[in-house]
C-alpha cells in the first residue's frame, strides 16, 4: 500500500494510505437493459502549444485509445461534447477532426458512437436564427458523414438570439427535418454553462418541461432521446414520464445517476454521463448487474462512486473536465496531466487530493501504485514534500 501526504482544503496536509480495491476492468459486452454512453475527454499534446486561446493540439493516439477503453467496458462513447471541452478550449477545427477520427475507430469495431452537433464555429456577434441553423447544419453533416449518431447540443448562439419558445421550435424543427436518422437532443443547465440561461425560451426550467415534451412528441420519429443535465432529479423524472413511447431520457445528472438509471415502477433513465468516463469499470459492471436483476450488486458498485462524482462536479461545475482528465492521467490513459486551453489549472491541489481519496474509496484507481507514483510527483513539483 502507498501512503501520500495529501493537502486538505483547510491548508493542512495529512498522510493518506491508498487502500481501496480496484474494480475489475476486464472487457464487457454492452448492457442489455440500459443504453449507456460515457462522454469522453480529449488528451492534449504535451509537446504542443495548448495555452488559453490557442488552437487545440491533441495527442491523437491517447485520445483515441481512451475511447477504445470505454468501448472495451461495453459503454458507448459520446464524443465532441462539453466533456471534450467544447466551448472551453476545443475549437471547431479540432472538433471536426475528432469526430472523423472517432467515427473511423467506432466503425472499425462496430461500436456505439454519438457526437455533438453545435454552433461553436459561429461568431456570436454576427448570429441570427438563420446563421444558427446554418452552423448547426454544417456540423450535422460532419457527424452524419462520420457515421455517428448526432447529438444536437444546446447552443449558446441560439440562447443569445432566440426571442422565445417559437424560435427554438423553428430551429429544432428545421434540424430534425434535415437529420437522416433519429438524433439525441441535449438540455444543459446553467451549472454546466451559464450562457444557456433561459434555454427553450423559459427562465425557469420547470416551465419548459411540457413544451420540450410537446416538441419531441411532434417529431418523435426523428428523436432517439434527450440528454438532460439539469442536476434536478425531479424535473428529469417529470420529463421522462411525458416522453412518447420509444424516446429515451438520457440522464446527464452526475449527482443523482444511480437512482435515475435504476428507475421506478414507471420507467428508468438511460445514461449519457461525463462521470462514466471516470468510473467506467464500476459503471459497466453495475449495468451488467441490472441486466441480471441484481439491484444489490448494482448499488454496491454504483453508490460508492457518487461522492467522487459530486466532488468532481462541485461548483464551478463546468470545471469538472479537469477532474476527468486528472483521473485518466492517474490511471495511465495519458502521459501527462495537461489539457487544451490550459484547463488543467482550473482545480486546485486540495481539490485534486480529495479526488484521489474518493477515487480510491470508489475503486476507481485501476492501478493504485501507478496512481500513487503520479500523484506523488505532482505533489512534489507543487511544493508538498513527501
Short mmCIF file of C-alpha atoms in Angstrom, two decimals:
data_model
loop_
_atom_site.label_atom_id
_atom_site.label_comp_id
_atom_site.label_asym_id
_atom_site.label_seq_id
_atom_site.Cartn_x
_atom_site.Cartn_y
_atom_site.Cartn_z
CA UNK A 1 0.00 0.00 0.00
CA UNK A 2 1.18 3.51 -0.84
CA UNK A 3 0.99 6.46 1.53
CA UNK A 4 0.82 10.06 0.32
CA UNK A 5 0.92 13.33 2.23
CA UNK A 6 -2.22 14.95 0.81
CA UNK A 7 -3.26 18.58 1.29
CA UNK A 8 -6.72 19.48 2.54
CA UNK A 9 -8.99 22.45 1.93
CA UNK A 10 -8.11 23.98 5.33
CA UNK A 11 -4.44 24.40 4.37
CA UNK A 12 -3.15 21.40 6.29
CA UNK A 13 -1.74 18.12 5.00
CA UNK A 14 -2.11 14.62 6.37
CA UNK A 15 -0.94 11.13 5.39
CA UNK A 16 -3.36 9.06 3.32
CA UNK A 17 -2.81 5.40 2.51
CA UNK A 18 -4.41 4.04 -0.63
CA UNK A 19 -6.44 1.04 0.48
CA UNK A 20 -9.31 0.72 -1.98
CA UNK A 21 -9.88 -2.38 -4.09
CA UNK A 22 -9.81 -1.56 -7.81
CA UNK A 23 -12.91 -2.59 -9.71
CA UNK A 24 -12.20 -5.27 -12.31
CA UNK A 25 -11.60 -3.59 -15.67
CA UNK A 26 -11.63 -6.60 -17.99
CA UNK A 27 -13.73 -6.19 -21.17
CA UNK A 28 -17.51 -6.46 -21.04
CA UNK A 29 -20.24 -6.57 -23.68
CA UNK A 30 -22.74 -3.69 -23.80
CA UNK A 31 -25.54 -3.75 -21.24
CA UNK A 32 -28.87 -5.14 -22.42
CA UNK A 33 -31.30 -3.36 -20.12
CA UNK A 34 -29.92 0.19 -20.40
CA UNK A 35 -28.33 2.26 -23.15
CA UNK A 36 -25.25 3.96 -21.73
CA UNK A 37 -22.79 6.44 -23.17
CA UNK A 38 -19.71 7.83 -21.45
CA UNK A 39 -18.84 11.36 -22.53
CA UNK A 40 -15.12 11.26 -23.30
CA UNK A 41 -12.49 13.94 -22.72
CA UNK A 42 -9.66 14.81 -25.10
CA UNK A 43 -5.95 14.43 -24.35
CA UNK A 44 -3.76 17.44 -25.03
CA UNK A 45 -0.42 17.00 -26.78
CA UNK A 46 2.05 17.90 -24.01
CA UNK A 47 4.66 18.98 -26.59
CA UNK A 48 2.34 21.40 -28.38
CA UNK A 49 1.14 24.91 -27.60
CA UNK A 50 -2.17 24.50 -25.77
CA UNK A 51 -2.33 27.83 -23.99
CA UNK A 52 -5.65 29.59 -23.34
CA UNK A 53 -6.99 30.90 -26.64
CA UNK A 54 -4.61 28.83 -28.78
CA UNK A 55 -5.89 26.29 -31.31
CA UNK A 56 -6.23 22.88 -29.68
CA UNK A 57 -3.48 20.36 -30.35
CA UNK A 58 -4.35 16.81 -29.35
CA UNK A 59 -2.44 13.66 -28.59
CA UNK A 60 -4.44 11.64 -31.07
CA UNK A 61 -3.08 8.25 -30.06
CA UNK A 62 -4.03 8.72 -26.39
CA UNK A 63 -7.33 10.42 -27.22
CA UNK A 64 -8.49 7.56 -29.42
CA UNK A 65 -7.09 4.88 -27.11
CA UNK A 66 -9.27 6.27 -24.32
CA UNK A 67 -12.34 5.78 -26.50
CA UNK A 68 -11.34 2.16 -27.05
CA UNK A 69 -11.02 1.80 -23.27
CA UNK A 70 -14.64 2.93 -22.88
CA UNK A 71 -15.83 0.66 -25.69
CA UNK A 72 -13.95 -2.24 -24.05
CA UNK A 73 -16.09 -1.66 -20.97
CA UNK A 74 -19.22 -2.07 -23.06
CA UNK A 75 -20.08 1.62 -22.94
CA UNK A 76 -20.97 3.76 -25.92
CA UNK A 77 -18.87 6.87 -26.46
CA UNK A 78 -20.41 10.33 -26.55
CA UNK A 79 -17.77 12.42 -28.26
CA UNK A 80 -17.23 16.09 -29.06
CA UNK A 81 -19.44 17.05 -26.11
CA UNK A 82 -18.84 19.50 -23.29
CA UNK A 83 -16.66 16.86 -21.59
CA UNK A 84 -14.34 17.17 -24.61
CA UNK A 85 -14.08 20.91 -23.83
CA UNK A 86 -16.48 22.20 -26.46
CA UNK A 87 -16.53 25.94 -25.91
CA UNK A 88 -13.72 25.64 -23.34
CA UNK A 89 -10.59 25.09 -25.39
CA UNK A 90 -11.56 22.69 -28.18
CA UNK A 91 -12.11 24.72 -31.36
CA UNK A 92 -14.28 23.57 -34.25
CA UNK A 93 -11.37 22.58 -36.49
CA UNK A 94 -10.06 20.16 -33.87
CA UNK A 95 -13.60 19.03 -33.06
CA UNK A 96 -14.33 18.14 -36.70
CA UNK A 97 -11.11 16.12 -36.87
CA UNK A 98 -12.02 14.38 -33.60
CA UNK A 99 -15.44 13.42 -34.95
CA UNK A 100 -13.95 11.98 -38.16
CA UNK A 101 -11.25 10.03 -36.35
CA UNK A 102 -13.61 8.70 -33.67
CA UNK A 103 -16.07 7.73 -36.38
CA UNK A 104 -13.43 5.68 -38.15
CA UNK A 105 -12.42 3.96 -34.90
CA UNK A 106 -16.03 3.18 -34.00
CA UNK A 107 -16.69 1.75 -37.46
CA UNK A 108 -13.62 -0.49 -37.18
CA UNK A 109 -15.21 -2.37 -34.30
CA UNK A 110 -18.94 -1.73 -34.75
CA UNK A 111 -19.07 0.32 -31.57
CA UNK A 112 -21.66 2.87 -30.45
CA UNK A 113 -20.69 6.49 -31.06
CA UNK A 114 -22.72 9.67 -30.71
CA UNK A 115 -21.18 13.08 -31.42
CA UNK A 116 -22.08 16.62 -30.55
CA UNK A 117 -23.54 18.95 -33.17
CA UNK A 118 -23.23 22.59 -32.14
CA UNK A 119 -22.77 26.11 -33.40
CA UNK A 120 -19.38 26.98 -31.89
CA UNK A 121 -17.85 27.91 -35.27
CA UNK A 122 -20.28 30.84 -35.35
CA UNK A 123 -19.28 34.39 -34.38
CA UNK A 124 -21.83 35.30 -31.72
CA UNK A 125 -21.73 38.97 -32.69
CA UNK A 126 -22.99 38.02 -36.16
CA UNK A 127 -25.52 35.39 -35.13
CA UNK A 128 -29.20 35.29 -36.01
CA UNK A 129 -31.65 32.41 -36.32
CA UNK A 130 -30.72 31.60 -39.91
CA UNK A 131 -26.98 31.60 -39.21
CA UNK A 132 -27.59 29.37 -36.18
CA UNK A 133 -29.44 26.88 -38.39
CA UNK A 134 -26.66 27.04 -40.98
CA UNK A 135 -23.96 26.45 -38.36
CA UNK A 136 -25.87 23.52 -36.87
CA UNK A 137 -26.35 22.12 -40.38
CA UNK A 138 -22.64 22.27 -41.18
CA UNK A 139 -21.80 20.29 -38.05
CA UNK A 140 -24.67 17.87 -38.60
CA UNK A 141 -23.19 16.99 -41.98
CA UNK A 142 -19.82 16.24 -40.38
CA UNK A 143 -21.31 13.97 -37.71
CA UNK A 144 -23.55 12.11 -40.13
CA UNK A 145 -20.65 11.76 -42.54
CA UNK A 146 -18.64 10.11 -39.76
CA UNK A 147 -21.39 7.54 -39.22
CA UNK A 148 -22.16 8.72 -35.67
CA UNK A 149 -25.49 9.41 -34.01
CA UNK A 150 -25.94 13.20 -33.88
CA UNK A 151 -26.42 14.93 -30.54
CA UNK A 152 -27.99 18.34 -31.14
CA UNK A 153 -26.17 20.23 -28.41
CA UNK A 154 -27.66 23.22 -26.64
CA UNK A 155 -26.33 26.32 -28.43
CA UNK A 156 -25.03 29.47 -26.77
CA UNK A 157 -25.74 31.31 -30.02
CA UNK A 158 -29.36 30.15 -30.08
CA UNK A 159 -29.81 31.13 -26.43
CA UNK A 160 -28.45 34.59 -27.30
CA UNK A 161 -30.64 35.29 -30.34
CA UNK A 162 -33.90 33.44 -29.65
CA UNK A 163 -36.74 35.70 -28.62
CA UNK A 164 -38.95 32.96 -27.19
CA UNK A 165 -40.15 29.36 -27.44
CA UNK A 166 -41.28 29.73 -31.06
CA UNK A 167 -37.72 30.43 -32.19
CA UNK A 168 -36.48 27.26 -30.55
CA UNK A 169 -39.31 25.28 -32.16
CA UNK A 170 -38.39 26.72 -35.57
CA UNK A 171 -34.69 25.87 -35.28
CA UNK A 172 -35.20 22.34 -33.97
CA UNK A 173 -37.94 21.54 -36.48
CA UNK A 174 -35.59 22.56 -39.30
CA UNK A 175 -32.70 20.49 -37.93
CA UNK A 176 -34.78 17.40 -37.27
CA UNK A 177 -36.08 17.64 -40.79
CA UNK A 178 -32.50 17.59 -42.09
CA UNK A 179 -31.36 14.65 -39.97
CA UNK A 180 -31.10 11.36 -41.80
CA UNK A 181 -31.55 9.32 -38.61
CA UNK A 182 -33.01 9.79 -35.10
CA UNK A 183 -30.92 12.21 -33.05
CA UNK A 184 -30.32 12.87 -29.37
CA UNK A 185 -31.42 16.26 -28.08
CA UNK A 186 -29.41 17.97 -25.36
CA UNK A 187 -30.54 20.12 -22.43
CA UNK A 188 -27.65 21.51 -20.43
CA UNK A 189 -28.40 23.51 -17.29
CA UNK A 190 -26.70 26.71 -16.22
CA UNK A 191 -24.50 24.90 -13.70
CA UNK A 192 -22.70 23.45 -16.72
CA UNK A 193 -22.89 26.57 -18.89
CA UNK A 194 -24.25 29.89 -17.57
CA UNK A 195 -24.60 31.13 -21.17
CA UNK A 196 -27.52 28.71 -21.63
CA UNK A 197 -29.81 30.52 -19.20
CA UNK A 198 -33.39 30.67 -20.50
CA UNK A 199 -32.95 27.78 -22.91
CA UNK A 200 -36.11 26.69 -24.75
CA UNK A 201 -37.43 30.22 -24.11
CA UNK A 202 -38.20 29.88 -20.39
CA UNK A 203 -36.30 31.43 -17.48
CA UNK A 204 -37.42 28.61 -15.19
CA UNK A 205 -36.53 25.13 -16.49
CA UNK A 206 -39.64 23.74 -14.82
CA UNK A 207 -41.78 25.78 -17.21
CA UNK A 208 -40.01 24.25 -20.21
CA UNK A 209 -40.81 20.61 -19.37
CA UNK A 210 -44.18 20.40 -21.15
CA UNK A 211 -43.11 22.44 -24.21
CA UNK A 212 -39.99 20.29 -24.66
CA UNK A 213 -42.07 17.13 -24.34
CA UNK A 214 -44.51 18.51 -26.92
CA UNK A 215 -41.68 19.34 -29.33
CA UNK A 216 -40.34 15.80 -29.01
CA UNK A 217 -43.80 14.29 -29.48
CA UNK A 218 -44.27 16.30 -32.66
CA UNK A 219 -41.01 14.95 -34.09
CA UNK A 220 -40.83 11.60 -32.27
CA UNK A 221 -39.75 9.66 -35.36
CA UNK A 222 -36.56 11.74 -35.53
CA UNK A 223 -35.73 11.71 -31.80
CA UNK A 224 -33.86 8.81 -30.24
CA UNK A 225 -33.83 10.57 -26.87
CA UNK A 226 -32.93 13.67 -24.93
CA UNK A 227 -29.97 14.11 -22.62
CA UNK A 228 -30.94 16.15 -19.58
CA UNK A 229 -28.25 17.74 -17.39
CA UNK A 230 -30.21 19.94 -15.01
CA UNK A 231 -28.94 18.33 -11.77
CA UNK A 232 -32.58 18.18 -10.67
CA UNK A 233 -33.85 14.61 -10.46
CA UNK A 234 -37.48 15.60 -10.02
CA UNK A 235 -37.52 17.64 -13.24
CA UNK A 236 -35.85 14.81 -15.13
CA UNK A 237 -38.40 12.26 -13.95
CA UNK A 238 -41.22 14.64 -14.80
CA UNK A 239 -39.98 14.99 -18.37
CA UNK A 240 -39.26 11.28 -18.66
CA UNK A 241 -42.88 10.43 -17.88
CA UNK A 242 -44.10 12.75 -20.64
CA UNK A 243 -41.94 11.34 -23.44
CA UNK A 244 -43.52 9.33 -26.26
CA UNK A 245 -43.02 5.60 -26.19
CA UNK A 246 -39.64 4.66 -27.64
CA UNK A 247 -37.95 8.01 -26.89
CA UNK A 248 -35.26 7.69 -24.24
CA UNK A 249 -34.39 10.05 -21.42
CA UNK A 250 -30.60 10.01 -21.16
CA UNK A 251 -29.64 11.22 -17.73
CA UNK A 252 -26.80 13.70 -17.63
CA UNK A 253 -27.27 14.17 -13.88
CA UNK A 254 -23.84 13.46 -12.44
CA UNK A 255 -25.24 13.83 -8.89
CA UNK A 256 -28.25 11.51 -8.95
CA UNK A 257 -27.49 8.96 -11.68
CA UNK A 258 -27.74 5.74 -9.62
CA UNK A 259 -31.39 6.34 -8.71
CA UNK A 260 -32.32 7.71 -12.14
CA UNK A 261 -30.78 4.81 -14.06
CA UNK A 262 -32.28 2.27 -11.65
CA UNK A 263 -35.66 3.93 -12.15
CA UNK A 264 -39.03 3.15 -10.60
CA UNK A 265 -42.25 1.37 -11.44
CA UNK A 266 -42.95 3.94 -14.17
CA UNK A 267 -39.65 3.68 -16.00
CA UNK A 268 -35.95 4.50 -15.90
CA UNK A 269 -33.40 6.82 -17.44
CA UNK A 270 -30.68 5.64 -19.76
CA UNK A 271 -27.29 7.32 -19.38
CA UNK A 272 -25.07 9.83 -21.14
CA UNK A 273 -22.68 10.95 -18.45
CA UNK A 274 -19.30 12.59 -18.13
CA UNK A 275 -18.68 10.83 -14.84
CA UNK A 276 -18.96 7.44 -16.57
CA UNK A 277 -15.63 8.21 -18.26
CA UNK A 278 -14.04 8.44 -14.80
CA UNK A 279 -15.75 5.35 -13.35
CA UNK A 280 -16.16 3.21 -16.47
CA UNK A 281 -15.39 -0.24 -14.95
CA UNK A 282 -17.72 0.31 -11.99
CA UNK A 283 -20.50 1.76 -14.15
CA UNK A 284 -20.25 -1.06 -16.68
CA UNK A 285 -20.41 -3.76 -14.04
CA UNK A 286 -23.28 -2.05 -12.28
CA UNK A 287 -25.26 -2.04 -15.53
CA UNK A 288 -24.40 -5.69 -16.08
CA UNK A 289 -25.82 -6.41 -12.62
CA UNK A 290 -29.06 -4.67 -13.62
CA UNK A 291 -29.24 -6.95 -16.65
CA UNK A 292 -29.42 -9.84 -14.19
CA UNK A 293 -31.90 -8.11 -11.90
CA UNK A 294 -29.28 -7.85 -9.14
CA UNK A 295 -30.04 -4.42 -7.69
CA UNK A 296 -27.95 -5.08 -4.57
CA UNK A 297 -24.86 -5.62 -6.72
CA UNK A 298 -25.80 -2.56 -8.79
CA UNK A 299 -25.94 -0.45 -5.65
CA UNK A 300 -22.73 -1.89 -4.23
CA UNK A 301 -20.86 -0.84 -7.37
CA UNK A 302 -22.57 2.45 -8.20
CA UNK A 303 -23.26 4.08 -4.84
CA UNK A 304 -19.58 4.40 -3.78
CA UNK A 305 -18.91 6.43 -6.94
CA UNK A 306 -21.39 9.17 -6.01
CA UNK A 307 -19.17 11.06 -3.52
CA UNK A 308 -16.46 11.15 -6.20
CA UNK A 309 -18.90 12.38 -8.83
CA UNK A 310 -20.32 15.07 -6.59
CA UNK A 311 -16.79 16.24 -5.82
CA UNK A 312 -15.67 16.31 -9.46
CA UNK A 313 -18.80 18.27 -10.39
CA UNK A 314 -18.73 20.69 -7.47
CA UNK A 315 -19.09 24.38 -8.28
CA UNK A 316 -17.93 25.82 -10.58
CA UNK A 317 -19.42 22.70 -12.16
CA UNK A 318 -18.15 23.43 -15.68
CA UNK A 319 -14.60 22.71 -14.48
CA UNK A 320 -15.45 19.04 -13.88
CA UNK A 321 -13.48 18.28 -17.04
CA UNK A 322 -10.26 18.88 -15.11
CA UNK A 323 -11.08 16.07 -12.70
CA UNK A 324 -11.95 13.67 -15.52
CA UNK A 325 -8.60 14.31 -17.22
CA UNK A 326 -6.78 14.11 -13.87
CA UNK A 327 -8.16 10.64 -13.14
CA UNK A 328 -7.39 9.49 -16.69
CA UNK A 329 -3.77 10.53 -16.07
CA UNK A 330 -3.63 8.76 -12.69
CA UNK A 331 -4.98 5.62 -14.37
CA UNK A 332 -2.36 5.66 -17.13
CA UNK A 333 -4.57 6.71 -20.04
CA UNK A 334 -2.36 9.70 -20.89
CA UNK A 335 1.28 10.59 -20.40
CA UNK A 336 0.81 13.93 -18.66
CA UNK A 337 -1.75 15.96 -16.77
CA UNK A 338 -2.29 18.54 -19.49
CA UNK A 339 -5.45 19.93 -21.08
CA UNK A 340 -6.16 22.11 -24.08
CA UNK A 341 -6.66 25.73 -23.17
CA UNK A 342 -4.55 25.23 -20.05
CA UNK A 343 -7.64 23.94 -18.25
CA UNK A 344 -5.62 21.58 -16.04
CA UNK A 345 -5.08 24.66 -13.84
CA UNK A 346 -8.83 25.03 -13.19
CA UNK A 347 -8.86 22.93 -10.00
CA UNK A 348 -6.53 23.46 -7.04
CA UNK A 349 -4.31 20.89 -5.38
CA UNK A 350 -6.62 20.25 -2.38
CA UNK A 351 -9.45 19.52 -4.81
CA UNK A 352 -7.31 17.03 -6.72
CA UNK A 353 -6.12 15.44 -3.47
CA UNK A 354 -9.71 14.88 -2.39
CA UNK A 355 -10.41 13.35 -5.79
CA UNK A 356 -7.65 10.83 -5.07
CA UNK A 357 -9.19 9.89 -1.72
CA UNK A 358 -12.67 9.47 -3.18
CA UNK A 359 -11.48 7.61 -6.29
CA UNK A 360 -9.60 5.20 -4.05
CA UNK A 361 -12.71 4.61 -1.94
CA UNK A 362 -14.77 4.01 -5.10
CA UNK A 363 -12.31 1.50 -6.56
CA UNK A 364 -11.75 3.90 -9.48
CA UNK A 365 -7.94 3.79 -9.33
CA UNK A 366 -7.23 0.82 -11.57
CA UNK A 367 -3.51 0.70 -10.73
CA UNK A 368 -3.04 2.20 -7.25
CA UNK A 369 0.76 2.03 -7.41
CA UNK A 370 0.84 4.00 -10.67
CA UNK A 371 -1.71 6.48 -9.32
CA UNK A 372 0.34 6.97 -6.16
CA UNK A 373 3.56 7.49 -8.10
CA UNK A 374 1.96 10.07 -10.38
CA UNK A 375 0.24 11.90 -7.54
CA UNK A 376 3.46 11.94 -5.54
CA UNK A 377 5.28 13.54 -8.47
CA UNK A 378 2.55 16.20 -8.81
CA UNK A 379 2.71 16.93 -5.10
CA UNK A 380 6.47 17.24 -5.14
CA UNK A 381 6.60 19.70 -8.04
CA UNK A 382 3.81 21.64 -6.30
CA UNK A 383 5.93 22.05 -3.17
CA UNK A 384 4.35 19.38 -0.97
CA UNK A 385 7.25 17.29 0.36
CA UNK A 386 6.63 13.54 0.51
#
